[in-house]
Backbone as JSON, one array per atom type, in Angstrom:
{
  "sequence": "MDLPGHGHSSWLPLGITYHSIDFVSLLLRIMDYFKWDKISMICHSMSSINGFVFSALFPEKVDMMVGLDGLKPLARSSEKVVDYYKDSMKNIIMYDDRINKLEPPCYEWNELVERLHNGTNKSVNREACKFLLKRAIRPSKHDSQKYYFARDSRLKKKHFYTFSEDVPLEMARRINCPYMFIKASQSPYYESRKHFDTTLEVMKQNPHFEFYEVEGSHHVHLNDPMKVAPIINSFIRKWRSS",
  "N": [[0.84, -1.19, 0.0], [0.67, 2.12, -0.98], [1.24, 4.83, 0.95], [-0.47, 7.99, 1.55], [0.98, 10.61, -0.34], [3.16, 9.11, -1.01], [4.76, 6.98, -3.46], [2.45, 5.91, -5.86], [0.24, 7.08, -4.81], [-2.01, 9.81, -4.08], [-1.29, 13.26, -3.1], [-1.71, 15.0, 0.03], [-3.88, 17.86, 0.42], [-2.67, 21.28, 0.22], [-1.86, 22.86, 3.28], [-2.83, 20.87, 4.87], [-1.58, 18.64, 7.19], [0.71, 15.94, 7.17], [0.41, 13.16, 9.26], [1.49, 10.58, 11.35], [-0.37, 8.99, 12.76], [-2.62, 9.23, 11.24], [-2.1, 7.59, 9.1], [-2.54, 5.16, 10.24], [-5.3, 5.21, 10.79], [-6.11, 5.23, 8.19], [-5.92, 2.6, 7.38], [-8.19, 1.49, 8.55], [-10.14, 2.73, 7.01], [-9.64, 1.62, 4.5], [-10.17, -1.06, 5.03], [-12.88, -0.87, 5.57], [-13.84, -0.02, 3.1], [-13.32, -2.23, 1.42], [-14.74, -4.11, 2.75], [-13.53, -5.82, 4.63], [-12.97, -8.0, 7.35], [-10.69, -8.66, 8.76], [-7.14, -8.05, 8.55], [-3.95, -8.94, 7.14], [-0.59, -8.1, 7.66], [2.51, -7.09, 6.26], [5.12, -5.19, 7.03], [7.47, -2.49, 6.75], [9.96, -0.57, 8.42], [8.9, 2.71, 8.95], [6.27, 2.01, 8.35], [6.12, -0.41, 9.64], [6.11, 0.42, 12.25], [3.67, 1.77, 12.21], [2.06, -0.47, 11.82], [2.44, -1.76, 14.25], [1.14, 0.04, 15.99], [-1.48, -0.07, 14.96], [-2.06, -2.78, 15.44], [-2.1, -2.77, 18.17], [-4.21, -1.06, 18.81], [-6.35, -2.22, 17.48], [-6.45, -5.18, 17.82], [-8.17, -7.27, 17.33], [-8.76, -7.05, 14.7], [-6.63, -7.88, 13.28], [-5.15, -10.35, 11.45], [-2.57, -11.43, 11.17], [0.73, -10.14, 11.8], [3.7, -8.91, 10.43], [6.62, -7.35, 11.16], [9.27, -5.38, 9.96], [12.22, -4.24, 10.99], [11.46, -1.89, 12.5], [10.24, -1.36, 15.3], [8.49, 0.02, 17.11], [6.8, 3.14, 18.05], [9.1, 5.79, 18.69], [10.39, 6.53, 21.93], [9.91, 9.57, 23.59], [11.02, 12.37, 25.45], [9.24, 14.79, 27.49], [10.26, 17.35, 27.07], [11.51, 17.09, 24.57], [9.3, 16.55, 22.99], [7.84, 18.96, 23.04], [9.7, 20.75, 21.84], [9.95, 19.47, 19.39], [7.38, 19.74, 18.19], [7.26, 22.51, 17.92], [9.4, 23.1, 16.11], [8.61, 21.48, 13.99], [6.14, 22.53, 13.12], [6.86, 25.07, 12.16], [8.52, 24.33, 10.04], [6.77, 22.9, 8.43], [5.03, 24.86, 7.43], [6.87, 26.27, 5.92], [7.55, 24.35, 3.96], [5.08, 24.03, 2.72], [4.86, 26.51, 1.47], [6.85, 26.28, -0.39], [6.02, 24.52, -2.31], [5.09, 24.28, -5.64], [3.82, 24.56, -9.02], [5.79, 23.92, -10.73], [7.99, 21.63, -12.36], [9.76, 19.24, -10.42], [13.33, 18.95, -9.58], [15.11, 17.08, -12.04], [16.54, 13.92, -13.05], [18.88, 11.71, -14.64], [18.64, 8.12, -15.06], [20.8, 6.63, -13.84], [21.81, 8.51, -12.08], [19.65, 8.84, -10.39], [19.64, 6.36, -9.12], [22.07, 6.54, -7.7], [21.52, 8.7, -6.01], [19.43, 7.68, -4.45], [20.68, 5.47, -3.3], [22.83, 6.69, -1.83], [21.29, 8.42, -0.32], [20.04, 6.82, 1.5], [22.0, 6.3, 3.26], [23.54, 4.34, 2.13], [22.2, 2.05, 2.72], [20.43, 0.72, 1.06], [21.37, -1.35, -1.53], [22.79, -0.76, -4.8], [21.68, -2.38, -6.81], [19.24, -3.14, -5.71], [17.95, -0.74, -5.59], [16.46, -0.21, -7.87], [14.02, -1.45, -7.54], [12.67, 0.04, -5.62], [12.6, 2.47, -6.93], [10.8, 2.09, -9.0], [8.22, 2.76, -8.18], [8.59, 5.23, -7.21], [9.24, 7.36, -8.81], [8.64, 9.73, -11.5], [8.3, 10.29, -15.03], [10.03, 12.95, -16.66], [8.4, 15.78, -18.09], [9.67, 17.3, -19.87], [12.07, 16.26, -20.69], [12.85, 13.32, -22.08], [14.69, 11.53, -21.16], [14.97, 11.79, -18.51], [13.97, 11.77, -15.0], [11.88, 12.48, -12.12], [11.69, 12.58, -8.5], [8.72, 11.5, -7.07], [7.66, 11.75, -4.58], [5.95, 13.48, -1.99], [7.37, 16.36, -0.84], [6.77, 17.43, 1.62], [6.55, 15.37, 3.37], [8.94, 15.08, 4.61], [8.8, 16.6, 6.84], [6.71, 15.7, 8.38], [4.26, 15.13, 11.02], [5.38, 13.04, 13.37], [4.89, 10.2, 15.57], [4.54, 11.19, 18.95], [5.19, 10.09, 21.67], [5.53, 9.38, 25.15], [7.54, 6.98, 26.99], [5.8, 5.19, 28.28], [3.49, 4.9, 26.75], [3.97, 3.37, 24.25], [4.63, 1.0, 25.61], [2.23, 0.3, 26.88], [0.74, -0.13, 24.59], [2.09, -2.36, 23.56], [1.39, -4.27, 25.43], [-1.23, -4.73, 24.77], [-1.28, -6.05, 22.39], [-2.19, -9.0, 20.99], [-2.33, -10.65, 18.84], [-1.08, -12.95, 16.28], [2.27, -12.24, 15.77], [5.2, -11.15, 14.31], [8.52, -9.96, 14.59], [11.31, -8.66, 12.92], [14.62, -7.82, 13.27], [17.15, -5.87, 11.83], [20.59, -6.33, 11.94], [22.55, -4.36, 11.48], [21.25, -2.0, 11.61], [20.47, 1.1, 13.18], [19.1, 1.98, 16.46], [17.82, 4.38, 16.97], [16.97, 5.5, 19.29], [17.36, 5.28, 22.87], [18.71, 2.13, 23.65], [17.53, 0.73, 25.71], [14.79, 1.31, 25.7], [13.84, -0.05, 23.48], [14.49, -2.71, 24.21], [12.95, -3.05, 26.54], [10.32, -2.84, 25.58], [10.34, -5.01, 23.85], [10.54, -7.16, 25.64], [8.05, -7.01, 26.87], [6.41, -7.61, 24.69], [7.1, -10.22, 24.24], [5.61, -11.58, 26.04], [3.3, -12.16, 24.81], [2.01, -15.08, 23.6], [1.98, -15.62, 20.91], [3.99, -14.31, 19.69], [6.97, -13.73, 17.81], [10.48, -13.3, 17.53], [13.26, -12.24, 15.62], [16.66, -11.75, 14.68], [18.53, -10.6, 12.01], [21.44, -10.63, 9.91], [22.43, -7.68, 8.4], [21.55, -4.59, 6.64], [19.27, -1.8, 7.2], [17.6, -2.16, 5.05], [17.62, -4.88, 4.46], [15.81, -6.76, 3.54], [15.39, -6.08, 0.93], [17.95, -6.06, -0.19], [18.92, -8.64, 0.29], [16.82, -10.85, 0.06], [16.49, -13.56, 0.8], [17.37, -13.82, 3.35], [15.31, -13.16, 4.99], [12.96, -14.15, 3.89], [12.47, -17.05, 4.22], [11.91, -17.17, 6.98], [9.68, -15.52, 7.24], [7.88, -16.82, 5.51], [7.54, -19.26, 6.83], [6.29, -18.4, 9.17], [3.89, -17.36, 8.14], [2.75, -19.68, 6.99], [2.37, -21.16, 9.29], [0.32, -19.78, 10.69], [-1.63, -19.46, 8.77], [-2.58, -21.98, 8.42], [-3.88, -22.51, 10.72]],
  "CA": [[0.0, 0.0, 0.0], [1.37, 3.41, -1.0], [0.61, 5.8, 1.83], [-0.63, 9.31, 0.93], [2.24, 11.32, -0.56], [4.18, 8.15, -1.41], [4.49, 6.13, -4.6], [1.42, 6.33, -6.81], [-0.9, 7.68, -4.1], [-2.11, 11.27, -4.2], [-0.8, 14.07, -2.0], [-2.7, 15.74, 0.8], [-3.97, 19.26, -0.02], [-1.87, 22.26, 0.95], [-2.45, 23.26, 4.55], [-3.13, 19.66, 5.63], [-0.31, 18.07, 7.61], [0.85, 14.49, 7.3], [0.61, 12.71, 10.64], [1.6, 9.13, 11.35], [-1.57, 8.33, 13.26], [-3.59, 9.21, 10.14], [-1.81, 6.41, 8.29], [-3.18, 4.04, 10.93], [-6.75, 5.3, 10.54], [-6.32, 4.92, 6.77], [-6.15, 1.15, 7.29], [-9.6, 1.25, 8.84], [-10.92, 3.17, 5.85], [-9.46, 0.63, 3.44], [-10.92, -2.25, 5.44], [-14.3, -0.57, 5.41], [-14.14, 0.05, 1.66], [-13.31, -3.58, 0.85], [-15.57, -4.97, 3.6], [-12.68, -6.83, 5.26], [-13.06, -8.11, 8.81], [-9.33, -8.71, 9.28], [-6.06, -7.87, 7.58], [-2.6, -9.43, 7.43], [0.33, -7.03, 7.29], [3.97, -7.17, 6.25], [5.44, -3.76, 7.04], [8.88, -2.16, 6.95], [10.37, 0.74, 8.89], [7.81, 3.51, 9.48], [5.02, 1.25, 8.24], [6.15, -1.42, 10.69], [5.66, 1.14, 13.46], [2.23, 1.94, 12.05], [1.44, -1.77, 12.04], [2.47, -1.97, 15.7], [0.08, 0.86, 16.58], [-2.78, -0.63, 14.55], [-2.24, -4.06, 16.13], [-2.41, -2.48, 19.58], [-5.53, -0.43, 18.9], [-7.39, -3.1, 16.92], [-5.9, -6.54, 17.69], [-9.21, -8.17, 16.82], [-8.85, -6.86, 13.25], [-5.36, -8.29, 12.69], [-4.97, -11.78, 11.27], [-1.17, -11.6, 11.57], [1.53, -8.95, 11.52], [5.15, -9.09, 10.31], [7.29, -6.06, 11.17], [10.67, -5.41, 9.57], [13.14, -3.18, 11.39], [10.8, -0.71, 13.03], [9.42, -2.07, 16.27], [7.47, 0.8, 17.83], [7.09, 4.58, 18.08], [10.22, 6.13, 19.56], [10.06, 7.18, 23.2], [10.38, 10.95, 23.61], [10.79, 13.1, 26.7], [8.3, 15.91, 27.32], [11.0, 18.48, 26.5], [11.71, 16.85, 23.14], [8.01, 16.64, 22.32], [7.52, 20.38, 22.87], [10.61, 21.3, 20.84], [9.63, 18.83, 18.11], [6.2, 20.36, 17.6], [7.6, 23.88, 17.54], [10.2, 23.08, 14.88], [7.84, 20.83, 12.93], [5.12, 23.43, 12.58], [7.52, 26.1, 11.36], [9.02, 23.73, 8.81], [5.63, 22.51, 7.59], [4.6, 26.07, 6.72], [7.89, 26.57, 4.92], [7.43, 23.39, 2.86], [3.85, 24.37, 1.99], [5.14, 27.67, 0.63], [7.79, 25.92, -1.45], [5.38, 23.7, -3.34], [4.5, 25.01, -6.77], [3.45, 23.7, -10.14], [6.96, 23.65, -11.56], [8.5, 20.26, -12.26], [10.89, 19.13, -9.5], [14.61, 18.62, -10.23], [15.06, 15.81, -12.77], [17.83, 13.25, -13.12], [18.96, 10.49, -15.43], [18.42, 6.92, -14.25], [21.97, 6.28, -13.01], [21.92, 9.49, -11.0], [18.58, 8.5, -9.44], [20.13, 5.22, -8.33], [23.09, 7.02, -6.78], [20.87, 9.55, -5.01], [18.7, 6.82, -3.52], [21.7, 4.68, -2.59], [23.5, 7.54, -0.85], [20.29, 9.03, 0.55], [19.71, 5.85, 2.56], [23.29, 5.97, 3.88], [23.97, 3.11, 1.45], [21.46, 0.91, 3.27], [19.9, 0.0, -0.11], [22.41, -1.47, -2.54], [22.39, -0.17, -6.08], [20.83, -3.31, -7.55], [17.9, -3.13, -5.11], [17.34, 0.59, -5.75], [15.52, -0.19, -9.0], [12.7, -1.89, -7.09], [12.04, 1.19, -4.96], [12.41, 3.56, -7.89], [9.66, 1.81, -9.88], [7.01, 3.45, -7.71], [9.0, 6.47, -6.55], [9.63, 8.41, -9.76], [7.79, 10.04, -12.65], [9.1, 10.8, -16.15], [9.99, 14.39, -16.92], [7.6, 16.19, -19.24], [10.5, 18.14, -20.72], [13.25, 15.52, -21.13], [12.45, 11.91, -22.05], [15.75, 10.73, -20.56], [15.1, 12.13, -17.09], [12.85, 11.49, -14.1], [11.94, 13.18, -10.84], [11.1, 11.86, -7.38], [7.32, 11.9, -6.98], [7.26, 11.83, -3.18], [5.62, 14.81, -1.48], [8.48, 16.84, -0.01], [6.28, 17.76, 2.97], [6.71, 14.19, 4.23], [10.17, 15.24, 5.37], [8.49, 17.31, 8.08], [5.4, 15.26, 8.88], [4.17, 14.92, 12.46], [5.55, 11.64, 13.75], [4.38, 9.92, 16.91], [5.24, 11.88, 20.05], [4.77, 9.39, 22.87], [6.48, 9.03, 26.2], [7.82, 5.55, 26.95], [4.72, 4.36, 28.81], [2.44, 4.66, 25.74], [4.29, 2.16, 23.49], [4.58, -0.17, 26.48], [0.82, -0.08, 27.02], [0.35, -0.7, 23.31], [2.67, -3.7, 23.45], [0.6, -5.17, 26.29], [-2.54, -4.98, 24.17], [-1.13, -6.83, 21.16], [-2.33, -10.43, 21.27], [-2.45, -11.36, 17.58], [0.2, -13.49, 15.8], [3.1, -11.06, 15.48], [6.64, -11.42, 14.15], [9.36, -8.79, 14.34], [12.66, -8.98, 12.45], [15.55, -6.69, 13.45], [18.38, -5.9, 11.04], [21.69, -6.16, 12.9], [23.33, -3.16, 11.21], [20.38, -0.83, 11.66], [20.48, 1.74, 14.5], [17.86, 1.94, 17.24], [17.24, 5.72, 16.9], [16.62, 5.9, 20.65], [18.1, 4.47, 23.83], [18.47, 0.69, 23.46], [16.7, 0.2, 26.79], [13.38, 1.43, 25.33], [13.59, -1.17, 22.57], [14.54, -3.97, 24.95], [11.82, -3.12, 27.46], [9.13, -3.14, 24.78], [10.48, -6.37, 23.34], [10.22, -8.08, 26.72], [6.59, -7.0, 27.03], [5.81, -8.3, 23.56], [7.37, -11.66, 24.37], [4.56, -12.16, 26.88], [2.29, -12.64, 23.86], [2.45, -16.42, 23.17], [2.0, -15.69, 19.45], [5.03, -13.38, 19.23], [8.27, -14.29, 17.44], [11.5, -12.27, 17.28], [14.47, -12.71, 14.96], [17.63, -10.74, 14.24], [19.26, -11.08, 10.84], [22.58, -9.81, 9.53], [22.16, -6.83, 7.25], [21.2, -3.19, 6.85], [17.85, -1.49, 7.38], [16.88, -2.65, 3.87], [18.1, -6.24, 4.21], [14.78, -7.51, 2.8], [15.57, -5.76, -0.49], [19.3, -6.43, -0.6], [19.12, -10.09, 0.38], [15.51, -11.34, 0.52], [16.51, -14.91, 1.35], [17.66, -13.76, 4.79], [14.07, -12.99, 5.74], [11.83, -14.85, 3.25], [12.12, -18.33, 4.85], [11.33, -16.92, 8.3], [8.33, -14.98, 7.04], [7.04, -17.87, 4.92], [7.23, -20.23, 7.89], [5.32, -17.75, 10.06], [2.61, -17.29, 7.43], [2.19, -21.03, 6.89], [1.95, -21.57, 10.63], [-0.94, -19.16, 11.1], [-2.63, -19.66, 7.73], [-3.13, -23.33, 8.55], [-4.6, -22.65, 11.99]],
  "C": [[0.88, 1.24, 0.0], [0.61, 4.38, -0.1], [0.44, 7.14, 1.11], [0.72, 10.04, 0.83], [3.37, 10.44, -1.02], [3.77, 7.46, -2.72], [3.47, 6.7, -5.56], [0.2, 6.95, -6.13], [-0.86, 9.2, -4.22], [-1.55, 11.96, -2.96], [-1.98, 14.65, -1.21], [-2.74, 17.19, 0.3], [-3.03, 20.15, 0.79], [-2.61, 22.69, 2.21], [-2.84, 22.08, 5.43], [-1.82, 18.95, 5.93], [-0.36, 16.55, 7.63], [1.13, 14.13, 8.76], [0.56, 11.19, 10.66], [0.32, 8.44, 11.79], [-2.66, 8.29, 12.18], [-3.36, 8.02, 9.21], [-2.45, 5.17, 8.91], [-4.68, 4.05, 10.67], [-7.08, 4.99, 9.08], [-6.57, 3.42, 6.58], [-7.61, 0.81, 7.57], [-10.48, 1.64, 7.66], [-10.84, 2.15, 4.71], [-10.23, -0.65, 3.77], [-12.42, -2.05, 5.25], [-14.7, -0.57, 3.93], [-14.25, -1.34, 1.05], [-14.14, -4.58, 1.66], [-14.75, -6.13, 4.19], [-12.91, -6.83, 6.77], [-11.69, -8.07, 9.46], [-8.34, -8.46, 8.15], [-4.8, -8.56, 8.08], [-1.63, -8.39, 6.91], [1.77, -7.5, 7.27], [4.45, -5.74, 6.04], [6.92, -3.55, 7.33], [9.04, -0.74, 7.48], [9.2, 1.52, 9.49], [6.49, 2.75, 9.42], [4.97, 0.12, 9.26], [5.71, -0.81, 12.02], [4.16, 1.38, 13.39], [1.48, 0.63, 12.29], [1.4, -2.14, 13.51], [1.32, -1.22, 16.36], [-1.29, 0.29, 16.23], [-3.07, -1.93, 15.29], [-2.58, -3.87, 17.59], [-3.81, -1.92, 19.73], [-6.64, -1.39, 18.48], [-6.88, -4.53, 16.75], [-6.9, -7.53, 17.1], [-9.36, -8.08, 15.3], [-7.6, -7.34, 12.52], [-5.26, -9.81, 12.65], [-3.56, -12.18, 11.67], [-0.41, -10.36, 11.15], [3.01, -9.34, 11.49], [5.77, -7.7, 10.21], [8.76, -6.21, 10.86], [11.37, -4.13, 10.01], [12.46, -1.84, 11.68], [9.81, -1.22, 14.05], [8.23, -1.24, 16.75], [7.74, 2.29, 17.67], [8.23, 4.87, 19.06], [9.74, 6.82, 20.82], [10.68, 8.58, 23.22], [10.08, 11.58, 24.97], [9.84, 14.25, 26.43], [8.99, 17.12, 26.7], [11.18, 18.31, 24.99], [10.41, 16.96, 22.37], [7.65, 18.09, 22.04], [8.39, 21.01, 21.79], [10.3, 20.75, 19.45], [8.45, 19.51, 17.44], [6.48, 21.79, 17.14], [8.34, 23.91, 16.2], [9.4, 22.51, 13.71], [6.84, 21.77, 12.3], [5.73, 24.54, 11.73], [7.98, 25.54, 10.02], [7.89, 23.34, 7.87], [5.12, 23.71, 6.8], [5.59, 26.42, 5.62], [7.77, 25.64, 3.72], [6.16, 23.62, 2.05], [4.12, 25.51, 1.01], [6.04, 27.33, -0.55], [7.14, 25.16, -2.6], [4.76, 24.59, -4.41], [4.24, 24.04, -7.92], [4.63, 23.41, -11.07], [7.42, 22.21, -11.34], [9.69, 20.22, -11.32], [12.19, 18.86, -10.26], [14.57, 17.22, -10.85], [16.46, 15.24, -12.97], [17.74, 12.07, -14.09], [18.93, 9.28, -14.5], [19.59, 6.61, -13.32], [22.14, 7.25, -11.85], [20.83, 9.26, -9.96], [19.02, 7.36, -8.52], [21.14, 5.69, -7.3], [22.47, 7.87, -5.67], [20.11, 8.71, -3.99], [19.67, 6.0, -2.68], [22.36, 5.5, -1.49], [22.52, 8.16, 0.14], [19.83, 8.12, 1.67], [20.96, 5.46, 3.35], [23.79, 4.61, 3.41], [23.33, 1.86, 2.04], [20.85, 0.07, 2.15], [21.02, -0.13, -1.13], [21.88, -1.02, -3.9], [21.46, -1.08, -6.87], [19.4, -3.28, -7.03], [17.19, -1.79, -5.3], [16.27, 0.59, -6.84], [14.11, -0.61, -8.57], [11.95, -0.77, -6.38], [11.71, 2.28, -5.97], [11.21, 3.34, -8.8], [8.42, 2.59, -9.49], [7.34, 4.83, -7.14], [9.29, 7.61, -7.5], [8.56, 8.59, -10.84], [8.68, 10.55, -13.78], [8.95, 12.31, -16.3], [9.14, 14.68, -18.15], [8.43, 16.97, -20.26], [11.72, 17.41, -21.28], [12.95, 14.03, -20.98], [13.49, 11.0, -21.39], [15.87, 10.96, -19.05], [13.8, 11.86, -16.33], [12.99, 12.36, -12.86], [11.28, 12.33, -9.76], [9.7, 12.41, -7.13], [6.83, 12.06, -5.55], [6.99, 13.27, -2.77], [6.72, 15.26, -0.53], [8.05, 17.19, 1.41], [6.38, 16.58, 3.92], [7.98, 14.27, 5.06], [9.9, 15.88, 6.73], [7.11, 16.93, 8.61], [5.43, 15.16, 10.4], [4.29, 13.43, 12.74], [5.01, 11.45, 15.16], [5.22, 10.63, 17.97], [4.75, 11.3, 21.37], [5.9, 9.32, 23.89], [6.58, 7.51, 26.25], [6.63, 4.69, 27.37], [3.65, 4.05, 27.76], [2.77, 3.45, 24.86], [4.26, 0.89, 24.34], [3.15, -0.65, 26.68], [0.3, -0.68, 25.71], [0.84, -2.13, 23.17], [1.87, -4.7, 24.28], [-0.72, -5.57, 25.64], [-2.48, -5.82, 22.89], [-1.2, -8.32, 21.5], [-2.49, -11.27, 20.0], [-1.1, -12.01, 17.22], [1.07, -12.35, 15.25], [4.56, -11.49, 15.4], [7.37, -10.11, 13.93], [10.76, -9.25, 14.0], [13.52, -7.74, 12.54], [16.78, -6.89, 12.58], [19.55, -5.52, 11.93], [22.45, -4.86, 12.71], [22.52, -1.88, 11.3], [20.4, -0.23, 13.06], [19.13, 1.65, 15.18], [17.13, 3.28, 17.24], [16.73, 6.24, 18.25], [17.47, 5.05, 21.59], [17.72, 3.0, 23.67], [17.52, 0.14, 24.53], [15.21, 0.28, 26.45], [12.96, 0.29, 24.4], [13.5, -2.48, 23.35], [13.35, -4.14, 25.89], [10.53, -3.48, 26.72], [9.17, -4.57, 24.27], [10.12, -7.4, 24.41], [8.72, -8.15, 26.98], [5.93, -7.8, 25.91], [6.02, -9.81, 23.63], [6.37, -12.35, 25.29], [3.37, -12.64, 26.04], [2.75, -14.0, 23.35], [2.54, -16.57, 21.66], [3.08, -14.78, 18.85], [6.32, -14.13, 18.92], [9.23, -13.14, 17.11], [12.73, -12.91, 16.66], [15.36, -11.51, 14.66], [18.43, -11.34, 13.1], [20.39, -10.11, 10.51], [22.23, -8.99, 8.3], [21.78, -5.42, 7.65], [19.69, -3.04, 7.04], [17.0, -2.02, 6.22], [17.34, -4.06, 3.48], [17.1, -7.04, 3.38], [14.84, -7.24, 1.31], [16.91, -6.26, -1.0], [19.51, -7.93, -0.66], [17.84, -10.74, 0.9], [15.54, -12.71, 1.19], [16.91, -14.94, 2.82], [16.38, -13.65, 5.62], [12.91, -13.82, 5.18], [11.49, -16.18, 3.92], [11.45, -18.16, 6.21], [9.89, -16.46, 8.15], [7.39, -16.05, 6.48], [6.61, -18.89, 5.97], [6.16, -19.68, 8.83], [3.93, -17.71, 9.42], [1.95, -18.66, 7.35], [1.66, -21.51, 8.24], [0.57, -21.05, 10.98], [-2.02, -19.25, 10.02], [-3.32, -21.02, 7.89], [-3.96, -23.51, 9.81], [-6.02, -22.11, 11.88]]
}
């Protein structure tokens, strides 16, 4: 699923801010549209965090959940939350003002690959970049040999979750559906390791929870799918047959 502002999905109107919790409510809208009672999710990074939140709020609507290298919303102190909102709001207005009808900067294919490769701190290898670029670019209207990134630039300053540590812990306690989380060994935690470990211990109280760590970068599933595919397939077969 391409979230709003990503891939082939449309952008939000000017003046409307992207917020992570809205991505969670979007799942409910999609379920309602297709008349689904439950969903199964395989999510990576930010979407894995969204899947965690959805599984906590609506465990009865989750058939199974597989999260790749994004366990939960980051724990933030009250001081950081206040500063975050101040800076975020100023930047959001600035990005709104920057958007116009002119075509964004355009690049040839090889340069797109390099920009994506380096933009992820080389987490995505060059060969795997082509899979992300398929849904991330649009052809230039002025040069048939060039493309531009179609992602809404305002996503750089979206409102992300601003929870203190106790909120993700309470969410973890409420998750009782079949749930697998895979951590990439070379990927940072983006917060104190203790917050990750504490949440992981709570999640292990769910008898349907499985945790694995695999060698690789944040995008290990793209660079070397066979490091995660057998684990995921086994998990799916286990719960599909039950």
